Amino acid sequence: MNADTSSGVERFDAVVIGAGVSGLYQLYRLRELGLEVRVYERGGGVGGTWYWNRYPGARFDSESYSYAYSFSDELLEEWEWSEHFAAQPETLRYLEFVADKFELRRDIRFDMTMTGAHWQEAAREWEIFFADGSRVYARFLITAIGGFATPTLPAIEGRDSYAGEAYHTAQWPHRPVDFAGKRVAVIGTGATGVQVIQEVAKTAATLSVFQRQPNWCAPLLNRPITPEEQRRIKAGYKQIFALCNETFAGFMHQSDRRNAVEVSAEEREALFEKLYGEPGFGIWMANFRDVMIDARANALLSDFIARKIRSRVNDPAIAEKLIPTNHGFGTRRVPLETNYYEVYNQPNVRLVDLRETPILRMAPSGIVTTAGAFDFDLIVFATGFDAVTGGYSRLDLRGAGGRRLVDKWAEGPRTFLGLLHEGFPNLVTLVGPHNAATFCNMPRCIEQNVEWVTRLLARLRAQGRTRIEPTPAAEDEWTAHVLDGAARMLLTKVDSWFNGVNRNVAGRDVRRFQLYANGLPTYRRRCEEVAAQDYAGTVIA
Ligand code: NAP
């Protein structure tokens, strides 16, 4: 298998779509294998999510050193994180550093938007189409588009009539945006909205936060890494990655083996208090093991967080508006915050509760709610994404016999390991739906995904095989495993992108679970078993 340009047509062993954390690593590994690989990237640079999401306040919710690639000791030694939770510019610099260090850019084409791909059975290859009208061919098509490839604007009447400055957080300009002296609105209070609100409140003349549903937020407690900590981090990388690989979602936080409903009130309060005072996702990931599955346990934790919110917001009526009442703590993605609740004590900040006064429409000068018209100089849309499967539904992906992936997934995703697809030979979806990487400290799962795929391609190559496809039975079994595991989790009972709900997108109002909630260790074990049984559940030809 080789790149063939003799006929003016480019042919590759593998084409990877996306030059973010997963695409960069997949390129590195497949090149090492001796394959001809080309990466196509929609953006003008590497970084994926960290290239696009350059809104003020964007930063890790993972400990920086747990997010780093683990595959190169040299890289681990050379790179130094400045903060426990690095901000977006630093993460982008890191990924640029990785691309330069391993000379990855020479096999990446930027500003190339893939629009679709059709499987050609006779030639056993994918014909891949781009927005500029060009096409290439590849034996394997590996999507590395992440879970957040498709930002969504709010479906509000008259949205495009607004005449002031307006930005979606994931399409942020590459120049500085100044909020000073401006009347600013932020729509959305998810993990992104919370980060941007904290930052904008510092300089805007006025900030109006349009909140449809509050989320349960917890303190990030970021700080610089001291030289002594730096030394310990570098000496301890092996243990950090080993710990992450043992935990449910690849973070440095291991769940407490006790049940919240079985311990005394004092013991319970002590753990809640301890975790609330510690940095990062411990309050979500290192809590009592029943808080994500037992509604009584979850109510105890939610009540604790509600008390914290009341203690931090001066106006009791505003505090109540900031406390979720329709879902429990951790059943949607927990935004991590730095003085988020205190922002609402500032005189320049106003909370608009859209449950009381819904938005009627947008107008050239601002936003009209049932309480009246508000004029703004700048509006930030922190309104999220058509997450996970949404990135695929915009692509014209057609498998064997011209079958479309959107049709296959019409009732929800069906996959094998979240990586391979019956009817779509040689299509590999890194971070795909029903893949552990969707609910994970991403690089930990991405490395697992990439290494598994690399071994598979090496095996096919060694035996001169050119086609792999999972069986319908293997896909049925995997889908049942994913959905059975999720059924016990409280997070499947709530509207969120976890369940594919996005009311700004037609047809996305039905809950269809898109993640993998059996945990990274189980996922890893299942993938290993499949490989050890010579890719049982697939047909290799
Ligand atoms: P999101 O969680 O989907 O939040 C979107 C927000 O916009 C919600 O508050 C939603 O309200 C609101 N919204 C959407 N449409 C609206 C409308 N028409 N009118 C009013 N409000 C509307 O999206 P996100 O905050 O961008 O986060 C997405 C994911 O990205 C996160 O869950 C996380 O996985 C990832 N992320 C990671 C980091 C990090 O690691 N540091 C940071 C940011 C984001 P409703 O809740 O009522 O729908």
Coordinates of C-alpha atoms and ligand atoms in Angstrom, one line a residue:
M1 CA 0.0 0.0 0.0
N2 CA 1.5 3.3 -1.1
A3 CA 0.6 6.9 -1.9
D4 CA -0.1 6.8 -5.6
T5 CA 0.0 10.1 -7.4
S6 CA 1.0 8.7 -10.9
S7 CA -2.5 9.2 -12.3
G8 CA -2.9 12.7 -10.8
V9 CA -5.1 11.1 -8.2
E10 CA -3.9 10.9 -4.6
R11 CA -4.3 7.5 -2.9
F12 CA -3.3 6.8 0.7
D13 CA -3.2 3.9 3.0
A14 CA -5.1 6.0 5.5
V15 CA -6.7 9.4 5.5
V16 CA -7.3 11.0 8.9
I17 CA -9.8 13.8 9.3
G18 CA -8.8 16.3 11.9
A19 CA -5.5 17.5 13.4
G20 CA -6.5 17.7 17.0
V21 CA -5.3 15.6 19.9
S22 CA -6.4 12.3 18.3
G23 CA -5.5 13.1 14.6
L24 CA -2.0 14.2 15.5
Y25 CA -1.3 11.0 17.5
Q26 CA -2.9 8.8 14.9
L27 CA -0.7 10.3 12.2
Y28 CA 2.4 9.8 14.4
R29 CA 1.6 6.1 15.0
L30 CA 0.6 5.2 11.4
R31 CA 3.6 6.9 10.0
E32 CA 5.8 4.9 12.4
L33 CA 4.1 1.8 10.9
G34 CA 5.3 2.9 7.5
L35 CA 1.9 3.7 6.1
E36 CA 1.3 6.6 3.7
V37 CA -1.0 8.8 5.7
R38 CA -2.5 12.2 5.1
V39 CA -4.4 14.3 7.6
Y40 CA -7.0 16.8 6.4
E41 CA -7.9 19.6 8.8
R42 CA -10.7 22.2 8.5
G43 CA -8.8 24.8 10.5
G44 CA -5.8 26.8 9.6
G45 CA -3.6 25.1 12.2
V46 CA -3.3 22.1 14.5
G47 CA -5.1 21.8 17.8
G48 CA -8.7 20.8 17.0
T49 CA -10.9 21.9 19.9
W50 CA -8.0 24.0 21.3
Y51 CA -7.7 25.7 17.9
W52 CA -11.3 26.7 17.7
N53 CA -12.3 27.4 21.3
R54 CA -10.2 30.5 21.9
Y55 CA -12.9 32.3 23.8
P56 CA -11.7 34.3 26.9
G57 CA -11.6 32.0 30.0
A58 CA -11.2 28.7 28.0
R59 CA -9.0 26.4 30.0
F60 CA -8.6 22.8 31.1
D61 CA -10.9 21.1 33.6
S62 CA -8.4 18.3 33.6
E63 CA -5.1 18.6 35.5
S64 CA -2.7 19.7 32.8
Y65 CA -0.2 16.9 33.4
S66 CA -3.0 14.3 33.2
Y67 CA -4.0 15.7 29.8
A68 CA -0.6 15.5 28.3
Y69 CA 0.3 12.8 25.7
S70 CA 2.0 9.9 27.6
F71 CA 3.7 8.2 24.6
S72 CA 7.0 10.1 24.5
D73 CA 9.2 10.3 27.6
E74 CA 11.2 13.0 25.8
L75 CA 8.1 15.1 25.3
L76 CA 7.1 14.7 28.9
E77 CA 10.5 15.8 29.9
E78 CA 10.7 18.8 27.6
W79 CA 7.3 20.3 28.1
E80 CA 6.4 22.3 31.3
W81 CA 2.9 23.2 32.2
S82 CA 2.7 26.6 33.9
E83 CA -0.6 26.0 35.8
H84 CA -2.5 23.0 37.3
F85 CA -5.3 23.7 34.8
A86 CA -3.7 25.4 31.8
A87 CA -5.5 28.0 29.7
Q88 CA -6.3 27.5 26.0
P89 CA -3.4 29.5 24.6
E90 CA -0.9 27.3 26.5
T91 CA -2.7 24.0 25.4
L92 CA -2.6 25.2 21.8
R93 CA 1.1 26.0 22.1
Y94 CA 1.6 22.5 23.5
L95 CA -0.1 20.8 20.5
E96 CA 1.9 23.1 18.1
F97 CA 5.0 22.0 19.9
V98 CA 4.1 18.3 19.5
A99 CA 3.4 18.9 15.8
D100 CA 6.8 20.6 15.3
K101 CA 8.7 18.1 17.4
F102 CA 7.5 15.1 15.5
E103 CA 7.4 17.0 12.2
L104 CA 3.7 16.2 11.7
R105 CA 2.8 19.2 9.6
R106 CA 4.3 17.9 6.4
D107 CA 1.5 15.3 6.2
I108 CA -1.3 17.7 7.2
R109 CA -3.3 19.8 4.7
F110 CA -5.0 22.7 6.4
D111 CA -8.1 24.6 5.5
M112 CA -9.6 21.4 4.0
T113 CA -13.2 20.6 5.0
M114 CA -14.2 17.1 4.3
T115 CA -17.8 17.0 3.1
G116 CA -18.3 13.3 2.6
A117 CA -16.9 9.9 1.6
H118 CA -18.2 7.0 -0.4
W119 CA -17.0 3.4 0.0
Q120 CA -15.9 1.9 -3.3
E121 CA -16.3 -1.9 -2.9
A122 CA -14.5 -3.0 -6.0
A123 CA -11.3 -1.1 -5.1
R124 CA -11.8 -1.5 -1.4
E125 CA -11.2 2.1 -0.7
W126 CA -12.9 5.3 0.4
E127 CA -13.4 8.1 -2.1
I128 CA -13.2 11.3 0.1
F129 CA -14.7 14.6 -0.9
F130 CA -13.7 18.1 0.2
A131 CA -15.5 21.5 0.1
D132 CA -13.1 22.9 -2.5
G133 CA -14.2 20.2 -5.0
S134 CA -11.1 18.0 -4.6
R135 CA -11.1 14.3 -3.8
V136 CA -8.7 11.7 -2.6
Y137 CA -8.8 7.9 -2.1
A138 CA -7.8 5.9 1.0
R139 CA -7.9 2.3 2.1
F140 CA -8.8 3.4 5.6
L141 CA -10.8 6.5 6.6
I142 CA -10.1 7.5 10.2
T143 CA -12.3 10.3 11.6
A144 CA -10.6 12.3 14.3
I145 CA -13.2 15.0 14.5
G146 CA -13.8 14.9 18.2
G147 CA -17.2 15.2 19.9
F148 CA -17.7 18.9 19.3
A149 CA -17.1 19.5 15.6
T150 CA -20.5 21.3 15.1
P151 CA -21.2 24.4 17.1
T152 CA -24.9 25.4 17.2
L153 CA -26.4 28.8 17.3
P154 CA -29.7 29.3 19.3
A155 CA -32.8 28.8 17.2
I156 CA -34.2 32.2 18.1
E157 CA -36.4 34.2 15.7
G158 CA -34.7 37.2 14.1
R159 CA -31.2 36.0 15.2
D160 CA -29.5 37.1 12.0
S161 CA -31.1 40.5 12.2
Y162 CA -28.9 41.5 15.2
A163 CA -26.6 44.2 14.0
G164 CA -23.9 44.3 16.7
E165 CA -20.8 42.2 17.3
A166 CA -21.7 38.5 18.0
Y167 CA -19.6 35.4 18.4
H168 CA -20.1 31.7 19.1
T169 CA -17.5 30.6 21.6
A170 CA -16.3 27.8 19.2
Q171 CA -15.9 30.3 16.3
W172 CA -14.1 32.9 18.3
P173 CA -12.0 35.5 16.3
H174 CA -8.3 35.1 16.2
R175 CA -7.8 38.7 17.3
P176 CA -8.5 40.0 20.8
V177 CA -12.1 40.9 21.6
D178 CA -12.5 43.9 23.9
F179 CA -15.4 44.0 26.3
A180 CA -14.4 47.2 28.2
G181 CA -17.2 49.7 28.3
K182 CA -19.5 47.5 26.3
R183 CA -23.0 46.2 27.1
V184 CA -22.5 42.4 26.7
A185 CA -24.9 39.5 26.7
V186 CA -23.9 35.8 27.2
I187 CA -26.5 33.2 26.2
G188 CA -25.8 29.8 27.7
T189 CA -24.5 28.6 31.1
G190 CA -22.9 25.3 30.3
A191 CA -19.2 24.6 30.9
T192 CA -18.3 27.1 28.2
G193 CA -20.7 29.8 29.3
V194 CA -19.5 29.6 32.9
Q195 CA -15.8 30.1 31.8
V196 CA -16.6 33.0 29.6
I197 CA -19.0 34.7 32.0
Q198 CA -16.3 34.8 34.7
E199 CA -13.9 36.5 32.3
V200 CA -16.3 39.0 30.6
A201 CA -17.6 40.2 34.0
K202 CA -14.2 41.6 34.8
T203 CA -14.3 44.3 32.1
A204 CA -17.7 44.7 30.6
A205 CA -19.7 47.8 31.4
T206 CA -22.7 45.5 31.9
L207 CA -23.0 41.8 31.5
S208 CA -26.4 40.1 31.1
V209 CA -26.4 36.4 31.5
F210 CA -29.3 34.7 29.7
Q211 CA -29.8 31.4 31.6
R212 CA -32.3 28.8 30.4
Q213 CA -31.3 26.1 32.9
P214 CA -28.7 26.5 35.6
N215 CA -26.0 23.9 35.9
W216 CA -24.4 22.6 39.1
C217 CA -20.9 24.1 39.1
A218 CA -18.0 23.4 41.4
P219 CA -14.7 25.2 42.2
L220 CA -11.7 24.6 39.9
L221 CA -9.1 26.0 42.3
N222 CA -6.5 26.5 39.7
R223 CA -3.0 27.9 40.6
P224 CA 0.5 28.0 39.2
I225 CA 2.7 25.0 39.4
T226 CA 5.7 25.6 41.7
P227 CA 9.2 24.5 40.7
E228 CA 9.0 21.8 43.4
E229 CA 5.7 20.5 42.0
Q230 CA 7.1 20.6 38.5
R231 CA 9.9 18.3 39.6
R232 CA 7.4 15.9 41.3
I233 CA 5.1 15.9 38.3
K234 CA 7.9 15.0 36.0
A235 CA 9.2 12.3 38.3
G236 CA 5.6 10.9 38.8
Y237 CA 4.2 10.8 35.2
K238 CA 4.2 7.0 35.2
Q239 CA 2.1 6.9 38.3
I240 CA -0.2 9.7 37.1
F241 CA -1.0 7.8 33.9
A242 CA -1.4 4.5 35.7
L243 CA -3.9 6.1 38.1
C244 CA -5.9 7.7 35.2
N245 CA -6.1 4.4 33.4
E246 CA -7.6 2.8 36.5
T247 CA -10.3 5.4 37.0
F248 CA -13.8 5.5 35.6
A249 CA -13.2 8.4 33.2
G250 CA -9.4 8.7 33.0
F251 CA -9.0 11.5 35.5
M252 CA -6.7 11.6 38.6
H253 CA -9.8 11.1 40.8
Q254 CA -10.7 7.6 42.1
S255 CA -14.3 7.2 43.4
D256 CA -14.8 6.5 47.1
R257 CA -15.9 2.9 47.7
R258 CA -18.5 3.9 50.3
N259 CA -22.2 4.7 49.6
A260 CA -23.4 8.1 50.6
V261 CA -26.7 6.6 51.8
E262 CA -24.9 4.2 54.2
V263 CA -22.5 6.5 56.1
S264 CA -23.3 8.9 58.9
A265 CA -24.3 12.5 58.1
E266 CA -21.0 13.7 59.6
E267 CA -19.0 11.3 57.4
R268 CA -20.9 12.3 54.4
E269 CA -20.6 16.0 55.0
A270 CA -16.9 15.6 55.7
L271 CA -16.2 14.0 52.3
F272 CA -18.4 16.5 50.4
E273 CA -16.6 19.4 52.2
K274 CA -13.2 17.9 51.5
L275 CA -13.9 17.4 47.8
Y276 CA -15.4 20.9 47.4
G277 CA -12.2 22.3 48.8
E278 CA -10.0 20.4 46.3
P279 CA -9.1 21.3 42.7
G280 CA -10.7 19.7 39.7
F281 CA -13.3 17.0 39.2
G282 CA -12.9 15.3 42.5
I283 CA -16.3 16.4 43.7
W284 CA -17.8 14.6 40.6
M285 CA -15.4 11.7 40.1
A286 CA -14.0 10.9 43.6
N287 CA -17.3 11.1 45.4
F288 CA -19.3 8.3 47.0
R289 CA -19.8 5.6 44.5
D290 CA -23.6 5.8 44.6
V291 CA -24.1 9.5 43.8
M292 CA -24.4 8.9 40.0
I293 CA -26.7 5.9 40.3
D294 CA -28.9 6.3 43.4
A295 CA -31.3 9.3 43.3
R296 CA -31.3 9.4 47.2
A297 CA -27.5 9.7 47.3
N298 CA -27.5 12.2 44.5
A299 CA -30.1 14.4 46.3
L300 CA -27.8 14.5 49.4
L301 CA -24.9 15.8 47.2
S302 CA -27.1 18.2 45.3
D303 CA -28.4 19.6 48.6
F304 CA -24.8 20.2 49.8
I305 CA -23.9 22.1 46.6
A306 CA -27.1 24.1 46.8
R307 CA -26.1 25.2 50.3
K308 CA -22.7 26.3 48.9
I309 CA -24.3 28.3 46.2
R310 CA -26.6 30.1 48.7
S311 CA -23.6 30.9 50.9
R312 CA -21.7 32.5 47.9
V313 CA -24.5 34.6 46.3
N314 CA -25.6 37.7 48.3
D315 CA -29.1 38.0 46.9
P316 CA -31.2 34.9 48.0
A317 CA -33.6 35.2 45.1
I318 CA -30.7 35.2 42.6
A319 CA -29.1 32.2 44.4
E320 CA -32.3 30.2 44.0
K321 CA -32.3 31.0 40.2
L322 CA -28.8 29.6 40.0
I323 CA -29.7 26.3 41.7
P324 CA -30.9 23.5 39.3
T325 CA -34.2 22.0 40.2
N326 CA -34.8 19.7 37.3
H327 CA -31.6 17.5 37.6
G328 CA -29.1 16.4 40.2
F329 CA -25.5 17.2 40.6
G330 CA -23.3 15.5 38.0
T331 CA -26.1 14.2 35.8
R332 CA -25.1 16.8 33.2
R333 CA -21.4 17.9 32.6
V334 CA -20.3 19.8 35.7
P335 CA -18.8 23.2 34.8
L336 CA -15.8 24.0 36.9
E337 CA -15.6 27.6 38.0
T338 CA -13.5 30.3 39.5
N339 CA -15.6 32.9 41.4
Y340 CA -18.5 32.2 39.1
Y341 CA -21.1 32.6 41.8
E342 CA -19.5 35.7 43.1
V343 CA -19.9 37.3 39.7
Y344 CA -23.6 37.7 40.5
N345 CA -22.7 39.9 43.4
Q346 CA -21.2 42.4 41.1
P347 CA -23.3 45.5 40.3
N348 CA -22.5 45.3 36.5
V349 CA -23.9 41.8 36.2
R350 CA -27.6 40.8 35.7
L351 CA -29.1 37.3 35.5
V352 CA -32.0 36.9 33.1
D353 CA -33.9 33.7 34.0
L354 CA -35.4 32.5 30.7
R355 CA -37.7 30.2 32.6
E356 CA -39.5 33.3 33.9
T357 CA -39.0 35.6 31.0
P358 CA -38.3 33.6 27.8
I359 CA -36.6 35.1 24.7
L360 CA -39.2 36.1 22.2
R361 CA -36.9 37.2 19.4
M362 CA -33.7 39.0 18.5
A363 CA -33.7 42.5 17.0
P364 CA -31.1 44.6 15.3
S365 CA -30.2 46.2 18.7
G366 CA -30.4 43.2 21.0
I367 CA -32.7 40.6 22.6
V368 CA -36.4 40.8 23.3
T369 CA -37.8 38.8 26.2
T370 CA -41.3 38.7 27.7
A371 CA -39.9 41.3 30.2
G372 CA -38.9 43.8 27.5
A373 CA -36.2 44.7 25.0
F374 CA -32.5 44.7 26.0
D375 CA -29.9 46.5 23.9
F376 CA -26.3 45.1 23.5
D377 CA -23.1 46.0 21.9
L378 CA -21.8 42.4 21.9
I379 CA -23.5 39.0 22.2
V380 CA -21.7 35.8 23.1
F381 CA -23.4 32.6 22.0
A382 CA -22.2 29.9 24.5
T383 CA -24.9 27.7 23.2
G384 CA -23.0 24.5 22.7
F385 CA -22.8 21.9 19.9
D386 CA -24.6 19.3 18.0
A387 CA -22.4 17.0 19.9
V388 CA -20.8 13.6 19.0
T389 CA -23.1 12.2 16.3
G390 CA -23.8 15.7 15.1
G391 CA -20.4 16.0 13.6
Y392 CA -21.2 13.0 11.4
S393 CA -24.7 14.0 10.5
R394 CA -23.3 16.9 8.4
L395 CA -21.1 14.5 6.4
D396 CA -22.3 12.6 3.3
L397 CA -20.9 9.3 4.5
R398 CA -22.0 6.3 2.4
G399 CA -20.9 2.7 3.1
A400 CA -21.4 -0.5 1.2
G401 CA -24.3 -0.3 -1.3
G402 CA -24.5 3.4 -0.8
R403 CA -26.1 3.2 2.7
R404 CA -25.9 6.5 4.6
L405 CA -24.5 6.7 8.1
V406 CA -27.2 9.1 9.1
D407 CA -29.8 6.6 8.2
K408 CA -28.0 3.8 10.1
W409 CA -28.0 6.1 13.2
A410 CA -31.5 7.5 12.7
E411 CA -32.7 5.7 15.9
G412 CA -29.4 6.4 17.7
P413 CA -25.8 5.3 17.2
R414 CA -24.9 1.6 16.6
T415 CA -21.2 0.8 16.5
F416 CA -18.7 -1.8 17.4
L417 CA -16.5 -0.5 20.3
G418 CA -17.4 3.0 19.2
L419 CA -14.7 2.5 16.5
L420 CA -15.9 0.2 13.7
H421 CA -19.2 0.1 11.7
E422 CA -21.1 -2.6 10.1
G423 CA -21.9 -1.7 6.5
F424 CA -19.0 0.8 6.5
P425 CA -15.9 -1.2 6.0
N426 CA -12.5 0.4 6.9
L427 CA -14.2 3.3 8.6
V428 CA -12.7 4.1 12.0
T429 CA -14.2 6.7 14.3
L430 CA -11.8 7.8 17.0
V431 CA -13.8 9.4 19.9
G432 CA -16.9 8.1 18.1
P433 CA -20.3 7.6 19.7
H434 CA -20.4 4.7 22.2
N435 CA -16.7 5.0 22.6
A436 CA -15.2 5.5 26.1
A437 CA -13.4 8.6 24.8
T438 CA -16.8 10.5 24.8
F439 CA -16.9 10.5 28.6
C440 CA -13.2 10.8 29.5
N441 CA -10.2 12.9 30.2
M442 CA -9.8 12.8 26.4
P443 CA -6.1 12.1 25.8
R444 CA -6.2 9.1 28.1
C445 CA -8.9 7.4 26.0
I446 CA -7.5 8.9 22.7
E447 CA -4.2 7.2 23.2
Q448 CA -6.0 3.9 23.9
N449 CA -8.1 4.3 20.7
V450 CA -5.2 5.2 18.5
E451 CA -2.9 2.4 19.8
W452 CA -5.7 -0.2 19.3
V453 CA -6.4 1.0 15.8
T454 CA -2.7 1.1 15.0
R455 CA -2.3 -2.5 16.1
L456 CA -5.3 -3.5 14.0
L457 CA -3.9 -1.9 10.9
A458 CA -0.5 -3.4 11.5
R459 CA -2.1 -6.9 11.7
L460 CA -4.1 -6.4 8.5
R461 CA -1.0 -5.2 6.7
A462 CA 1.2 -8.0 7.9
Q463 CA -1.3 -10.5 6.5
G464 CA -2.0 -8.6 3.3
R465 CA -5.7 -8.1 4.3
T466 CA -7.5 -5.0 3.0
R467 CA -11.0 -5.0 4.5
I468 CA -12.5 -5.1 8.0
E469 CA -16.1 -4.8 9.0
P470 CA -17.8 -5.8 12.2
T471 CA -20.7 -8.3 12.1
P472 CA -24.2 -7.2 12.9
A473 CA -24.2 -9.5 15.9
A474 CA -21.1 -7.9 17.3
E475 CA -22.6 -4.5 16.8
D476 CA -25.9 -5.6 18.5
E477 CA -24.0 -6.9 21.5
W478 CA -21.9 -3.8 21.8
T479 CA -24.9 -1.5 21.6
A480 CA -26.7 -3.5 24.2
H481 CA -23.6 -3.4 26.5
V482 CA -23.5 0.4 26.1
L483 CA -27.2 1.0 26.7
D484 CA -27.5 -1.6 29.6
G485 CA -24.5 0.1 31.3
A486 CA -26.0 3.5 30.9
A487 CA -29.5 2.5 32.0
R488 CA -28.4 2.4 35.7
M489 CA -26.9 5.9 35.5
L490 CA -29.0 9.0 36.5
L491 CA -27.4 10.9 33.6
T492 CA -29.6 9.1 31.1
K493 CA -32.7 10.5 32.7
V494 CA -31.8 14.1 31.9
D495 CA -31.8 16.2 28.7
S496 CA -28.2 17.1 27.7
W497 CA -25.7 16.5 24.9
F498 CA -24.8 13.2 26.7
N499 CA -28.2 12.0 25.4
G500 CA -28.0 13.8 22.1
V501 CA -30.6 16.4 23.0
N502 CA -30.1 19.8 21.3
R503 CA -33.3 21.8 20.7
N504 CA -31.6 24.2 18.3
V505 CA -31.3 21.3 15.9
A506 CA -34.4 19.8 14.1
G507 CA -35.0 16.2 15.3
R508 CA -32.6 16.4 18.3
D509 CA -35.3 16.4 20.9
V510 CA -35.4 12.7 21.7
R511 CA -32.9 11.2 24.2
R512 CA -30.5 8.8 22.5
F513 CA -27.5 8.0 24.6
Q514 CA -24.2 8.8 22.8
L515 CA -21.6 8.2 25.4
Y516 CA -20.0 5.1 27.0
A517 CA -20.7 4.9 30.7
N518 CA -19.2 1.6 31.7
G519 CA -15.9 3.2 32.5
L520 CA -12.4 3.3 30.9
P521 CA -11.1 0.1 32.5
T522 CA -14.1 -1.9 31.2
Y523 CA -13.7 -0.4 27.8
R524 CA -10.0 -1.1 27.7
R525 CA -10.6 -4.7 28.7
R526 CA -13.2 -5.2 26.1
C527 CA -11.0 -3.8 23.4
E528 CA -8.1 -6.0 24.5
E529 CA -10.3 -9.1 24.5
V530 CA -11.4 -8.4 20.9
A531 CA -7.7 -7.9 19.8
A532 CA -6.6 -11.0 21.7
Q533 CA -9.2 -13.1 19.9
D534 CA -7.9 -11.9 16.6
Y535 CA -10.6 -9.2 16.2
A536 CA -13.5 -11.4 17.1
G537 CA -16.7 -9.8 16.0
T538 CA -15.3 -8.6 12.7
V539 CA -14.9 -10.1 9.3
I540 CA -11.4 -9.6 7.9
A541 CA -10.8 -10.2 4.2
Ligands
NAP1 P1 -23.6 23.0 26.5 O1 -23.2 22.3 27.7 O2 -24.5 22.3 25.6 O3 -24.3 24.3 27.0 C1 -25.0 25.1 26.1 C2 -25.8 26.2 26.9 O4 -26.5 27.0 26.0 C3 -26.8 25.6 27.9 O5 -26.8 26.4 29.1 C4 -28.1 25.8 27.1 O6 -29.2 25.8 27.9 C5 -27.8 27.1 26.4 N1 -28.7 27.3 25.2 C6 -28.6 26.5 24.1 N2 -29.6 27.0 23.3 C7 -30.2 28.0 23.9 C8 -31.3 28.8 23.5 N3 -31.9 28.7 22.3 N4 -31.7 29.8 24.3 C9 -31.1 29.9 25.5 N5 -30.1 29.1 26.0 C10 -29.6 28.2 25.1 O7 -22.4 23.5 25.7 P2 -20.9 24.0 26.2 O8 -21.1 24.8 27.5 O9 -20.2 24.6 25.1 O10 -20.2 22.7 26.6 C11 -20.2 21.6 25.8 C12 -19.2 20.6 26.3 O11 -17.9 21.1 25.9 C13 -19.0 20.5 27.8 O12 -20.1 19.7 28.3 C14 -17.7 19.9 27.9 O13 -17.7 18.5 27.7 C15 -16.9 20.6 26.8 N6 -16.2 21.7 27.4 C16 -15.0 21.4 28.0 C17 -14.3 22.4 28.7 C18 -13.0 22.0 29.4 O14 -12.6 20.9 29.4 N7 -12.4 22.9 30.0 C19 -14.8 23.7 28.7 C20 -16.0 24.0 28.0 C21 -16.7 23.0 27.4 P3 -30.0 24.5 28.4 O15 -29.2 23.9 29.4 O16 -31.3 25.0 28.9 O17 -30.1 23.6 27.1

